[in-house]
Each structure stands twice: as C-alpha cells, then as structure tokens.
mmCIF file with all atom_site columns, C-alpha atoms in Angstrom:
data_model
loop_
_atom_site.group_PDB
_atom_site.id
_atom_site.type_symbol
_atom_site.label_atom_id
_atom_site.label_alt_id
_atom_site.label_comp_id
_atom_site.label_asym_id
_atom_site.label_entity_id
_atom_site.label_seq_id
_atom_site.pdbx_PDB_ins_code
_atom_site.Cartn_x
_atom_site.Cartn_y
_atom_site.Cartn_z
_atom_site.occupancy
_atom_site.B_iso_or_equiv
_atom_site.pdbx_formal_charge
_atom_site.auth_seq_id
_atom_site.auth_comp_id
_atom_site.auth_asym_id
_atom_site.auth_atom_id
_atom_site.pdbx_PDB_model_num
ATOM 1   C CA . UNK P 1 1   ? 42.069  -19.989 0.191  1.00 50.00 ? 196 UNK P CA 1
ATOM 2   C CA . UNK P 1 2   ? 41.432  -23.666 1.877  1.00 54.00 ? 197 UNK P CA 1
ATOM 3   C CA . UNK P 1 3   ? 41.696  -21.238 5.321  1.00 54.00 ? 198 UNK P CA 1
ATOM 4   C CA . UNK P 1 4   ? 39.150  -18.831 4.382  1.00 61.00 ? 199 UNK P CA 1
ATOM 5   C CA . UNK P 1 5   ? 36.784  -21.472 2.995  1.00 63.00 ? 200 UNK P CA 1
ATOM 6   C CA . UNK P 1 6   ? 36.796  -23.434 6.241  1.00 68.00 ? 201 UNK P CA 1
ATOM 7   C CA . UNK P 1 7   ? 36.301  -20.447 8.067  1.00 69.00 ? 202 UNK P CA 1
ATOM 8   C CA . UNK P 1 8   ? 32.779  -19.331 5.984  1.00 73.00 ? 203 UNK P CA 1
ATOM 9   C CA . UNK P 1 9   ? 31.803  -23.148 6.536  1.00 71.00 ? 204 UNK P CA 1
ATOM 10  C CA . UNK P 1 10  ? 32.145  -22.771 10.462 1.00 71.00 ? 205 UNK P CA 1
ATOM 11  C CA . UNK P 1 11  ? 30.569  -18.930 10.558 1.00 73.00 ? 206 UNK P CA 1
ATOM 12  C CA . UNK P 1 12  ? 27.905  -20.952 8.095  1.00 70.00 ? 207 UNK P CA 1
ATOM 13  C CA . UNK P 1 13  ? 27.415  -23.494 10.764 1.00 74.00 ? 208 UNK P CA 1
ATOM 14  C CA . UNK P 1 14  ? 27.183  -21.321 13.678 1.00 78.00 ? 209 UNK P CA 1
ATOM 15  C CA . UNK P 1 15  ? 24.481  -19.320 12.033 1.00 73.00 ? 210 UNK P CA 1
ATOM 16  C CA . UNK P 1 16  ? 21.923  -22.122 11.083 1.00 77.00 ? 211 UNK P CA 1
ATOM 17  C CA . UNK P 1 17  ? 22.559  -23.987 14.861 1.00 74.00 ? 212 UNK P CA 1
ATOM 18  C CA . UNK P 1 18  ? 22.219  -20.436 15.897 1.00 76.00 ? 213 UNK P CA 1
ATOM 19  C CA . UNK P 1 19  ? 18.425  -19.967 13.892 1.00 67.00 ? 214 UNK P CA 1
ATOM 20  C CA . UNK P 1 20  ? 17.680  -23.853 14.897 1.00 66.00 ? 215 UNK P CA 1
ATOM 21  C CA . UNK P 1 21  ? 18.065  -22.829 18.939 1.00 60.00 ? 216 UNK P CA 1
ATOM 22  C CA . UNK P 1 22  ? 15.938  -19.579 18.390 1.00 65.00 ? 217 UNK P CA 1
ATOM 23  C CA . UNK P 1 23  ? 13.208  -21.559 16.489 1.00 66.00 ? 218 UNK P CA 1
ATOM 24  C CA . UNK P 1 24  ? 13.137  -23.965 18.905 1.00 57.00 ? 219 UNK P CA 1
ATOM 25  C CA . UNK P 1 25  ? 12.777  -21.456 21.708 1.00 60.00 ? 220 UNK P CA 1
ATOM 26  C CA . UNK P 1 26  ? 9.932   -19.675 20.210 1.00 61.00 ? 221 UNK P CA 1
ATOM 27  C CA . UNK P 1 27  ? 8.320   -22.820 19.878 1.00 59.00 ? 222 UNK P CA 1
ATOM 28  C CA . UNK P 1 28  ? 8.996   -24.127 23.295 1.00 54.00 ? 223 UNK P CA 1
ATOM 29  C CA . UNK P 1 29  ? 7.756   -20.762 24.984 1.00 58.00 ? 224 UNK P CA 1
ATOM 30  C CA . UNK P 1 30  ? 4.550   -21.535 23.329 1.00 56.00 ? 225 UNK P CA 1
ATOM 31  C CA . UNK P 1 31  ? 4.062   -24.769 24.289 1.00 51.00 ? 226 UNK P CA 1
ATOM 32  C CA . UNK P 1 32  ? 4.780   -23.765 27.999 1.00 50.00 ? 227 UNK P CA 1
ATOM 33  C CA . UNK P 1 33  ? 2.147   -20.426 27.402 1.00 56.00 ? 228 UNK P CA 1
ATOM 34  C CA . UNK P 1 34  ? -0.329  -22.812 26.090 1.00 65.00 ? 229 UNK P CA 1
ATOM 35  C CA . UNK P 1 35  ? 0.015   -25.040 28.691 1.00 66.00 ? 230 UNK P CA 1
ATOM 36  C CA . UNK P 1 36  ? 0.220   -22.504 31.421 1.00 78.00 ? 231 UNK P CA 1
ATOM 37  C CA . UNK P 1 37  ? -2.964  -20.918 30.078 1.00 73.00 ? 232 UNK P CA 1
ATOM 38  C CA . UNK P 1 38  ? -4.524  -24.555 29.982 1.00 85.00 ? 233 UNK P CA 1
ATOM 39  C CA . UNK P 1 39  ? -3.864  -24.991 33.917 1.00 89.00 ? 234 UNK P CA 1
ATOM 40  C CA . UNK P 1 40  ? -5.262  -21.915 34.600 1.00 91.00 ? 235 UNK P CA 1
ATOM 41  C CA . UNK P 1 41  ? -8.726  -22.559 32.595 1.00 91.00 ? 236 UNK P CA 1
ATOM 42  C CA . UNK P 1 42  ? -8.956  -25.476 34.199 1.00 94.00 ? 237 UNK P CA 1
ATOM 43  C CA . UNK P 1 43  ? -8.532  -24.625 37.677 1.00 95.00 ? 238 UNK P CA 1
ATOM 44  C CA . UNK P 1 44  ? -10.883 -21.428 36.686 1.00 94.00 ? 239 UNK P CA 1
ATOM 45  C CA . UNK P 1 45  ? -13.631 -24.050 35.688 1.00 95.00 ? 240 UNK P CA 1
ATOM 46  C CA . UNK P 1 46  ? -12.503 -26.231 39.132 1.00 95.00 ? 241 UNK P CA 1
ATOM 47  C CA . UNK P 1 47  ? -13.675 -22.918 41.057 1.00 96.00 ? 242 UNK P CA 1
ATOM 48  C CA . UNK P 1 48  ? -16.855 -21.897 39.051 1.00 96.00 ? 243 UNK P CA 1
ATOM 49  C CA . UNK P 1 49  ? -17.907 -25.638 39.555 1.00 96.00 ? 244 UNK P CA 1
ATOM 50  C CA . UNK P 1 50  ? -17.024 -25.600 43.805 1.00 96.00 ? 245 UNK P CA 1
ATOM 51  C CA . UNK P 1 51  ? -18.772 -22.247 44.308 1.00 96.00 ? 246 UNK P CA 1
ATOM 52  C CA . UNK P 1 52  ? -21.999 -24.087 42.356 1.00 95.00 ? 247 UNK P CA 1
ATOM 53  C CA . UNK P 1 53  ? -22.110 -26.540 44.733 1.00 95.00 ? 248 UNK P CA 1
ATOM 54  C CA . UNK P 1 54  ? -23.211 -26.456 48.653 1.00 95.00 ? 249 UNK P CA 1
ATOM 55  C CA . UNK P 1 55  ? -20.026 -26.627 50.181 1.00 95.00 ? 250 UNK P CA 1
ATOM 56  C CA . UNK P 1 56  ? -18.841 -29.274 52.273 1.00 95.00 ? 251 UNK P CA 1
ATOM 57  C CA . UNK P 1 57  ? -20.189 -30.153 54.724 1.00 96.00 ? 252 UNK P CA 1
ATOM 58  C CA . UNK P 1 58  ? -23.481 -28.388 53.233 1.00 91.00 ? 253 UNK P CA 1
ATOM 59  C CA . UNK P 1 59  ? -23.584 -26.371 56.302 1.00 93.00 ? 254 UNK P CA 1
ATOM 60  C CA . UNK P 1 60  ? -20.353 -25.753 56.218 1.00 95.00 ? 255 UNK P CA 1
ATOM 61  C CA . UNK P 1 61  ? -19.000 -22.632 58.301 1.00 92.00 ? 256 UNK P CA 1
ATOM 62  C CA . UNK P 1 62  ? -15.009 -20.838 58.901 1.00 90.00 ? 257 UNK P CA 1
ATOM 63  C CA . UNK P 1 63  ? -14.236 -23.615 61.301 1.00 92.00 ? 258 UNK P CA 1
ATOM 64  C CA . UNK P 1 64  ? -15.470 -26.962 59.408 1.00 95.00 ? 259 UNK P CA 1
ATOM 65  C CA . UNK P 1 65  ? -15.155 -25.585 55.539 1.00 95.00 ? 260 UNK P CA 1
ATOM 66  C CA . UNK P 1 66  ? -13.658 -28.517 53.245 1.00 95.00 ? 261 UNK P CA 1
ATOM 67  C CA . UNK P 1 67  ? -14.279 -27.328 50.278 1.00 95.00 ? 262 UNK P CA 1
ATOM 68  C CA . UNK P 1 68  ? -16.335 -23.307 49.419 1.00 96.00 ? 263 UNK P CA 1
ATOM 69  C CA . UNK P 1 69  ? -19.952 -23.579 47.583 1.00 96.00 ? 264 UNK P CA 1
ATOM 70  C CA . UNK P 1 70  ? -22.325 -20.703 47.796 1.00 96.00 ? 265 UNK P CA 1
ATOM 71  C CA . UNK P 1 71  ? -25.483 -22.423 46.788 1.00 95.00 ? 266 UNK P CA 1
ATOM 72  C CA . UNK P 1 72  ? -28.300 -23.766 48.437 1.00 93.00 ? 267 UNK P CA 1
ATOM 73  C CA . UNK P 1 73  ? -29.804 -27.139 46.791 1.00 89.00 ? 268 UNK P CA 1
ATOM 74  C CA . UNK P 1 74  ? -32.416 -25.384 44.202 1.00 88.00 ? 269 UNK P CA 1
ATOM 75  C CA . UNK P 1 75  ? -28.735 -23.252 43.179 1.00 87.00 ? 270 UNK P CA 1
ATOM 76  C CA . UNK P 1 76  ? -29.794 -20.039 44.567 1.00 91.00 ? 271 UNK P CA 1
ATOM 77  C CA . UNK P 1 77  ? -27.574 -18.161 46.094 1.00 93.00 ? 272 UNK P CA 1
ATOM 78  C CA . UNK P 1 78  ? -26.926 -18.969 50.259 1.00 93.00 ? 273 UNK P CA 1
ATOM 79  C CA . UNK P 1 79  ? -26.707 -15.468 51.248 1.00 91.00 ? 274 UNK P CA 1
ATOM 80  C CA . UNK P 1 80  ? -24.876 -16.666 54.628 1.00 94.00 ? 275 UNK P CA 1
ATOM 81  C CA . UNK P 1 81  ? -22.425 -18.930 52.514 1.00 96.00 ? 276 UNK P CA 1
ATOM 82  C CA . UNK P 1 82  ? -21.478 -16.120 50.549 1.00 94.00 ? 277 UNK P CA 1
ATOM 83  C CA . UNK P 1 83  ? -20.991 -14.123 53.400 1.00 94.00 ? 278 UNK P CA 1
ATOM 84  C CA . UNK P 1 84  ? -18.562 -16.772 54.730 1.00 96.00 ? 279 UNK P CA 1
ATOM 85  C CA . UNK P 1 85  ? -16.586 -16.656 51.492 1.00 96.00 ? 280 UNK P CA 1
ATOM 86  C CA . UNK P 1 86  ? -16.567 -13.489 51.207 1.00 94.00 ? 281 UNK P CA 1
ATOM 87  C CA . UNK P 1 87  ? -15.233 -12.988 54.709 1.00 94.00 ? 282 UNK P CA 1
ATOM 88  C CA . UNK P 1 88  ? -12.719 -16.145 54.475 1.00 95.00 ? 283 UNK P CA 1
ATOM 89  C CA . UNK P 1 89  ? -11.224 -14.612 51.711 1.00 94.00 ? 284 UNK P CA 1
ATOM 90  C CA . UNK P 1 90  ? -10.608 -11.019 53.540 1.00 92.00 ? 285 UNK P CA 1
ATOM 91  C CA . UNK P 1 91  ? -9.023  -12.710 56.589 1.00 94.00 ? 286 UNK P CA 1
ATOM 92  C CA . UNK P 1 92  ? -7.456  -15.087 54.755 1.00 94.00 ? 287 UNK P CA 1
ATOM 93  C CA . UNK P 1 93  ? -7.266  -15.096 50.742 1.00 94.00 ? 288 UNK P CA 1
ATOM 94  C CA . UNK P 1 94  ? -4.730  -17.571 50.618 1.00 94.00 ? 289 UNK P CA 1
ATOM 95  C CA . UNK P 1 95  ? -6.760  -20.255 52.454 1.00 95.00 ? 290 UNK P CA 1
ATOM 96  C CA . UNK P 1 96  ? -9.855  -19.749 50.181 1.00 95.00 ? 291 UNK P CA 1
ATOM 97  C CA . UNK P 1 97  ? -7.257  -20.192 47.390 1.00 94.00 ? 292 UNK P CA 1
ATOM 98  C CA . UNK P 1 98  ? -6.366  -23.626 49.324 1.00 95.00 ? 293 UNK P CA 1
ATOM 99  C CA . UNK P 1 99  ? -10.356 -24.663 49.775 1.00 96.00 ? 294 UNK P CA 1
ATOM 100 C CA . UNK P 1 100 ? -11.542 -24.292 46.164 1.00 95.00 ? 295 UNK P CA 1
ATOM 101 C CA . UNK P 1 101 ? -7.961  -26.490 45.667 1.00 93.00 ? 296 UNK P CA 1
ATOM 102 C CA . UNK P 1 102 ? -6.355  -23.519 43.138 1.00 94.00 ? 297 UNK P CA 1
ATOM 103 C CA . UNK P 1 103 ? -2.777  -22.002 43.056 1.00 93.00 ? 298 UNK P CA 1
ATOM 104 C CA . UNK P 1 104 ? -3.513  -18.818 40.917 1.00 94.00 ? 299 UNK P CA 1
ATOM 105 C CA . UNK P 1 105 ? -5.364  -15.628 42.320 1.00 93.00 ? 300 UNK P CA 1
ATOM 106 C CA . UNK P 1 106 ? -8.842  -15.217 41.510 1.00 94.00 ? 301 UNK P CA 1
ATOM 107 C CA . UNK P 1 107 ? -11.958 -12.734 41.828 1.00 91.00 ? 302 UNK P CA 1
ATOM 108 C CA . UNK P 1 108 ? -15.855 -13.150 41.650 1.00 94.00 ? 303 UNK P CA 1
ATOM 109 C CA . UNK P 1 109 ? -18.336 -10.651 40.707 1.00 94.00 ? 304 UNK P CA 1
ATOM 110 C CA . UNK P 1 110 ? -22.247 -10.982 39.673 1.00 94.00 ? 305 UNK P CA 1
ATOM 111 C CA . UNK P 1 111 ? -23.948 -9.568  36.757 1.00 94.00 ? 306 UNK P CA 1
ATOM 112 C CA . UNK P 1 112 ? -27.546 -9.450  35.541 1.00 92.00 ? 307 UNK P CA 1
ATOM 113 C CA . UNK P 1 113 ? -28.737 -9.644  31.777 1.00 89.00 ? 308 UNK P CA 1
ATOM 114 C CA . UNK P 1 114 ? -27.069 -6.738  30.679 1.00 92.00 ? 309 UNK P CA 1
ATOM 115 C CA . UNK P 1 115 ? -23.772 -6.814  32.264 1.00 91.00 ? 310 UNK P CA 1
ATOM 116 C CA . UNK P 1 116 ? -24.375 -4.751  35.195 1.00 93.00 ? 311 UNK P CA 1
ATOM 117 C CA . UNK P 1 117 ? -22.928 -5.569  38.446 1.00 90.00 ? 312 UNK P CA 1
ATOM 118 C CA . UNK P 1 118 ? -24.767 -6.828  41.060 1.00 90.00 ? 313 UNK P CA 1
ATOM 119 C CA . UNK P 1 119 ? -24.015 -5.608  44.935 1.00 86.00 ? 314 UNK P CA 1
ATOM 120 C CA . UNK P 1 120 ? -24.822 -8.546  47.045 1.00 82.00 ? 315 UNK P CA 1
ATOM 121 C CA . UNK P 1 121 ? -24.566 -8.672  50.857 1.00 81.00 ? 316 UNK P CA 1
ATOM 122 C CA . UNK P 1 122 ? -22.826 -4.814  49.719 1.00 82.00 ? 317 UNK P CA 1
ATOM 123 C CA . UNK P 1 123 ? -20.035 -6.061  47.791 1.00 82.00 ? 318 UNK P CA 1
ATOM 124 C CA . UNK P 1 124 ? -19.156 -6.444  43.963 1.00 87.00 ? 319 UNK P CA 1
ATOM 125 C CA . UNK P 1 125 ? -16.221 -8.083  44.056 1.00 90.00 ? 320 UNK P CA 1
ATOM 126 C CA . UNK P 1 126 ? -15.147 -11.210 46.254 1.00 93.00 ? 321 UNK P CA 1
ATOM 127 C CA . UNK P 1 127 ? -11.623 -12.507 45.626 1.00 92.00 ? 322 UNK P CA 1
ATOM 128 C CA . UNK P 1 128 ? -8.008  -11.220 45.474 1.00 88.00 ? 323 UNK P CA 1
ATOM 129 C CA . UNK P 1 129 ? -7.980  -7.733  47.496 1.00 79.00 ? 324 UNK P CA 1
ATOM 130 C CA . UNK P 1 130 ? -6.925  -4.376  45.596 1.00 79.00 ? 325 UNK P CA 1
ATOM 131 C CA . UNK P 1 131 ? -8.365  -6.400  41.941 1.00 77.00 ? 326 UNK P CA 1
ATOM 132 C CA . UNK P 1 132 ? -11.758 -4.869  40.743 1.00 72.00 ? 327 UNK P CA 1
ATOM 133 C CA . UNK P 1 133 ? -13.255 -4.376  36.869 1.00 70.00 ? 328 UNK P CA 1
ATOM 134 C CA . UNK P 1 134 ? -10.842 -1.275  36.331 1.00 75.00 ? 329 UNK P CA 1
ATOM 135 C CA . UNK P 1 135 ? -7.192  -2.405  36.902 1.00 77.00 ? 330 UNK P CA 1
ATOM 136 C CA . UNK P 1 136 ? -8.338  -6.248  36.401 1.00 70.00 ? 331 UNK P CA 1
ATOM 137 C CA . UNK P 1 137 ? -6.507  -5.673  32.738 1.00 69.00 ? 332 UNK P CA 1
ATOM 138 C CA . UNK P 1 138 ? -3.258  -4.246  34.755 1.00 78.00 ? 333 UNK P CA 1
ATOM 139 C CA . UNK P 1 139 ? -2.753  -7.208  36.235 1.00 78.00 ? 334 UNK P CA 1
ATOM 140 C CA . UNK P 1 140 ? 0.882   -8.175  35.325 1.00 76.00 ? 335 UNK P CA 1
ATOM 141 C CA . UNK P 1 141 ? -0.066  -11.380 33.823 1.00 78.00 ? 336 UNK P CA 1
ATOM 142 C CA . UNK P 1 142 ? 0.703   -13.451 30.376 1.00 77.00 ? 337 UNK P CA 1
ATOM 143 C CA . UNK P 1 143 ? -2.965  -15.597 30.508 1.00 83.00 ? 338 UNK P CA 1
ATOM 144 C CA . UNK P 1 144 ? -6.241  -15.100 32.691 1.00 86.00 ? 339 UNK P CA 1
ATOM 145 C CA . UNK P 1 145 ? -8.923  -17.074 32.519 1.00 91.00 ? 340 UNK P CA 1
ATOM 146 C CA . UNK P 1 146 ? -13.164 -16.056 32.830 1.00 92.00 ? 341 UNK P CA 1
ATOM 147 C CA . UNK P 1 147 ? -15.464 -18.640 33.603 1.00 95.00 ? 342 UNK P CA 1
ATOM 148 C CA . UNK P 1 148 ? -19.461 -17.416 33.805 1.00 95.00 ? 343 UNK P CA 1
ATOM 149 C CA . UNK P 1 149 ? -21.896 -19.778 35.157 1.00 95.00 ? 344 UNK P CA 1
ATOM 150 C CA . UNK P 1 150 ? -25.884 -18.903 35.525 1.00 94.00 ? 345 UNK P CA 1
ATOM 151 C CA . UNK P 1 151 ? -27.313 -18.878 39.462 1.00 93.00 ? 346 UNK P CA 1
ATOM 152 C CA . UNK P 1 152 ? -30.530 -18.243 40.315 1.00 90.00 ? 347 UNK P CA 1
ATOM 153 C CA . UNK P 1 153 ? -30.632 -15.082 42.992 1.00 90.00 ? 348 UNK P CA 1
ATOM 154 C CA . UNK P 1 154 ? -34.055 -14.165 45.381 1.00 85.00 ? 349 UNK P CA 1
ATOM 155 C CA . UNK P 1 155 ? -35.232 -11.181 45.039 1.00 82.00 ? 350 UNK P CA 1
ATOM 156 C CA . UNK P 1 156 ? -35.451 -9.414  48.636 1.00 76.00 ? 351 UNK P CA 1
ATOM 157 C CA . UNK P 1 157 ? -35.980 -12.424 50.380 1.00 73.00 ? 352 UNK P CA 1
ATOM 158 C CA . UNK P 1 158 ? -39.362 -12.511 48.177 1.00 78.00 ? 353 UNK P CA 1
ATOM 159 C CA . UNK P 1 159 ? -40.795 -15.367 46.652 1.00 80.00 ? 354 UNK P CA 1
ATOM 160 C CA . UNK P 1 160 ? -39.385 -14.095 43.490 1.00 84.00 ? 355 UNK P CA 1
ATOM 161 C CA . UNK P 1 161 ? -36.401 -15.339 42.023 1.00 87.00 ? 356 UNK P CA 1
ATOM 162 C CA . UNK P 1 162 ? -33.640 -13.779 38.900 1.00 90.00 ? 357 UNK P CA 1
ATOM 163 C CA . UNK P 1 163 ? -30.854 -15.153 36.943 1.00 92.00 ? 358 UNK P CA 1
ATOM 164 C CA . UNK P 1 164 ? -27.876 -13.992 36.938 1.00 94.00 ? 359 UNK P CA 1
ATOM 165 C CA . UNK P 1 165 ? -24.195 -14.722 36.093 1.00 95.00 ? 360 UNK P CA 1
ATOM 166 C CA . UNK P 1 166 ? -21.548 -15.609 38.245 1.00 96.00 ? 361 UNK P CA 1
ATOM 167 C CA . UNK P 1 167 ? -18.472 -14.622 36.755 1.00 96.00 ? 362 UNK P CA 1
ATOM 168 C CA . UNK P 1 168 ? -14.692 -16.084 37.378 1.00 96.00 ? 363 UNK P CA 1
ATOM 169 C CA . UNK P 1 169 ? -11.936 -14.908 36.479 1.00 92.00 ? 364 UNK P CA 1
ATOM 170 C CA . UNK P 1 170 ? -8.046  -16.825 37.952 1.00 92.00 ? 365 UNK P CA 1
ATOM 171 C CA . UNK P 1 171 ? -4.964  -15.361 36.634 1.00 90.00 ? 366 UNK P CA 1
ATOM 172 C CA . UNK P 1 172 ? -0.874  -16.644 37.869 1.00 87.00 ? 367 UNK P CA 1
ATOM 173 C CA . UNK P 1 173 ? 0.863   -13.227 38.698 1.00 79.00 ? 368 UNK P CA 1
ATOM 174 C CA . UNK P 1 174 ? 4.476   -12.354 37.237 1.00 68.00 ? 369 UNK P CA 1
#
C-alpha cells in the first residue's frame, strides 16, 4: 500500500508541475503577442509620422533620401515626393523599409470621406508588392497595425484643395 500511495503522490505531482508549465506558457505567449503587436503600432505610427513630414533633406531625391516624407510645408501632398516613394519602394522595398527606420512590411493607400480609394500619380497602393485591399487579410500574420492620418490633397493642380486620409497599415510576416 505505502508503494502505491507514493506512486499517486508522484503521478499527483507531475500533473500540477505539468498544468503550472502550460499556464505559464499561455501566459508568456501573450505577453510576447502583446508586445510584438506593441512594436509594430509603434513603428506603424513612426511611418505615418515620416511620410507627414518633408523628407530629409526637404528636397530630398533617390540619391540624397535620409529619411521618406511626402509633404510639402502647408502638408499637401508633394506629388514628385510621392512619386519618389513610390518608385523607391518598387526598385527597392527593402530600402524604403530602412529610410522610414521600420523592420515589418508595410503598404499605403489614400481615401476620401467615404472610404473610397484615391488613384494618385495612377496608383492605389504604395508599399509591399503583391499586398492590396483584397488579400491584405491573407497576409500570414498574428498582429497588423493601421495608422490613418488626415493630408490635405490639390485638386488638379487647382487652387482648390481636399482632405483626405492617408492610411498605414505594417504587419511582421510568419
């Protein structure tokens, strides 16, 4: 009897350090989810604020970029600048990912007051190739992160001006 008794007690044993490990798991993964999706809002909110700016230099071009803005000083949109970006990031995404200082992928897109999507310079989407609004929720991911900002677009190189949003969204692949 002493035998089987000490043998419940160690089964016993096993079973709660067994639950304590799995508890402590879930909670770890969590923490490391939370924190993951923390660095990623962050950096999301790093890239909305860049592309706000001018750019440095404020003139800046594919050969002396420091750091992507797409702005002009009253925060309208720089038509050329975005052109720049938008080309920078088709010859080489991983450098644009480097100048607005962010390790996860991203995308940009503009909408008006009623969620439309706005072609400028004949493109909706400037970011991460093959990623658009349809198979942006594919995206084999466990957080992404949106950011929208309000910029003030010309309307066909009028006096007129619009607001619209800038929307971005930075997500960590795997």
């Amino acid at each position: 009897m002493k035998g089987q008794a000490w043998v419940q007690d160690a089964v016993l044993s096993i079973a709660i350090i067994i639950f304590a490990f799995a508890i402590f798991m879930v909670g770890y993964n969590n923490l490391v989810t939370t924190q993951e999706f923390d660095d990623i809002y962050e950096e999301n909110e790093l890239i909305s604020e860049y592309l706000m700016l001018e750019g440095t230099p404020s003139e800046w071009n594919e050969s002396n970029v420091i750091r992507i803005g797409i702005l002009n000083s009253d925060h309208s949109i720089n038509d050329t600048k975005l052109d720049l970006f938008r080309n920078l990031t088709k010859s080489n995404y991983d450098n644009s990912r480097s100048l607005l200082n962010t390790r996860f992928d991203f995308f940009i897109f503009f909408t008006d007051n009623q969620g439309n999507y706005i072609n400028i310079l004949n493109e909706t989407f400037i970011g991460k190739t093959d990623i658009n609004d349809t198979n942006l929720l594919t995206i084999d991911t466990e957080s992404i992160a949106k950011t929208e900002r309000y910029v003030i677009k010309k309307i066909d190189n009028s006096n007129f001006k619009e607001i619209i949003r800038l929307n971005v969204y930075s997500w960590e692949e795997g």
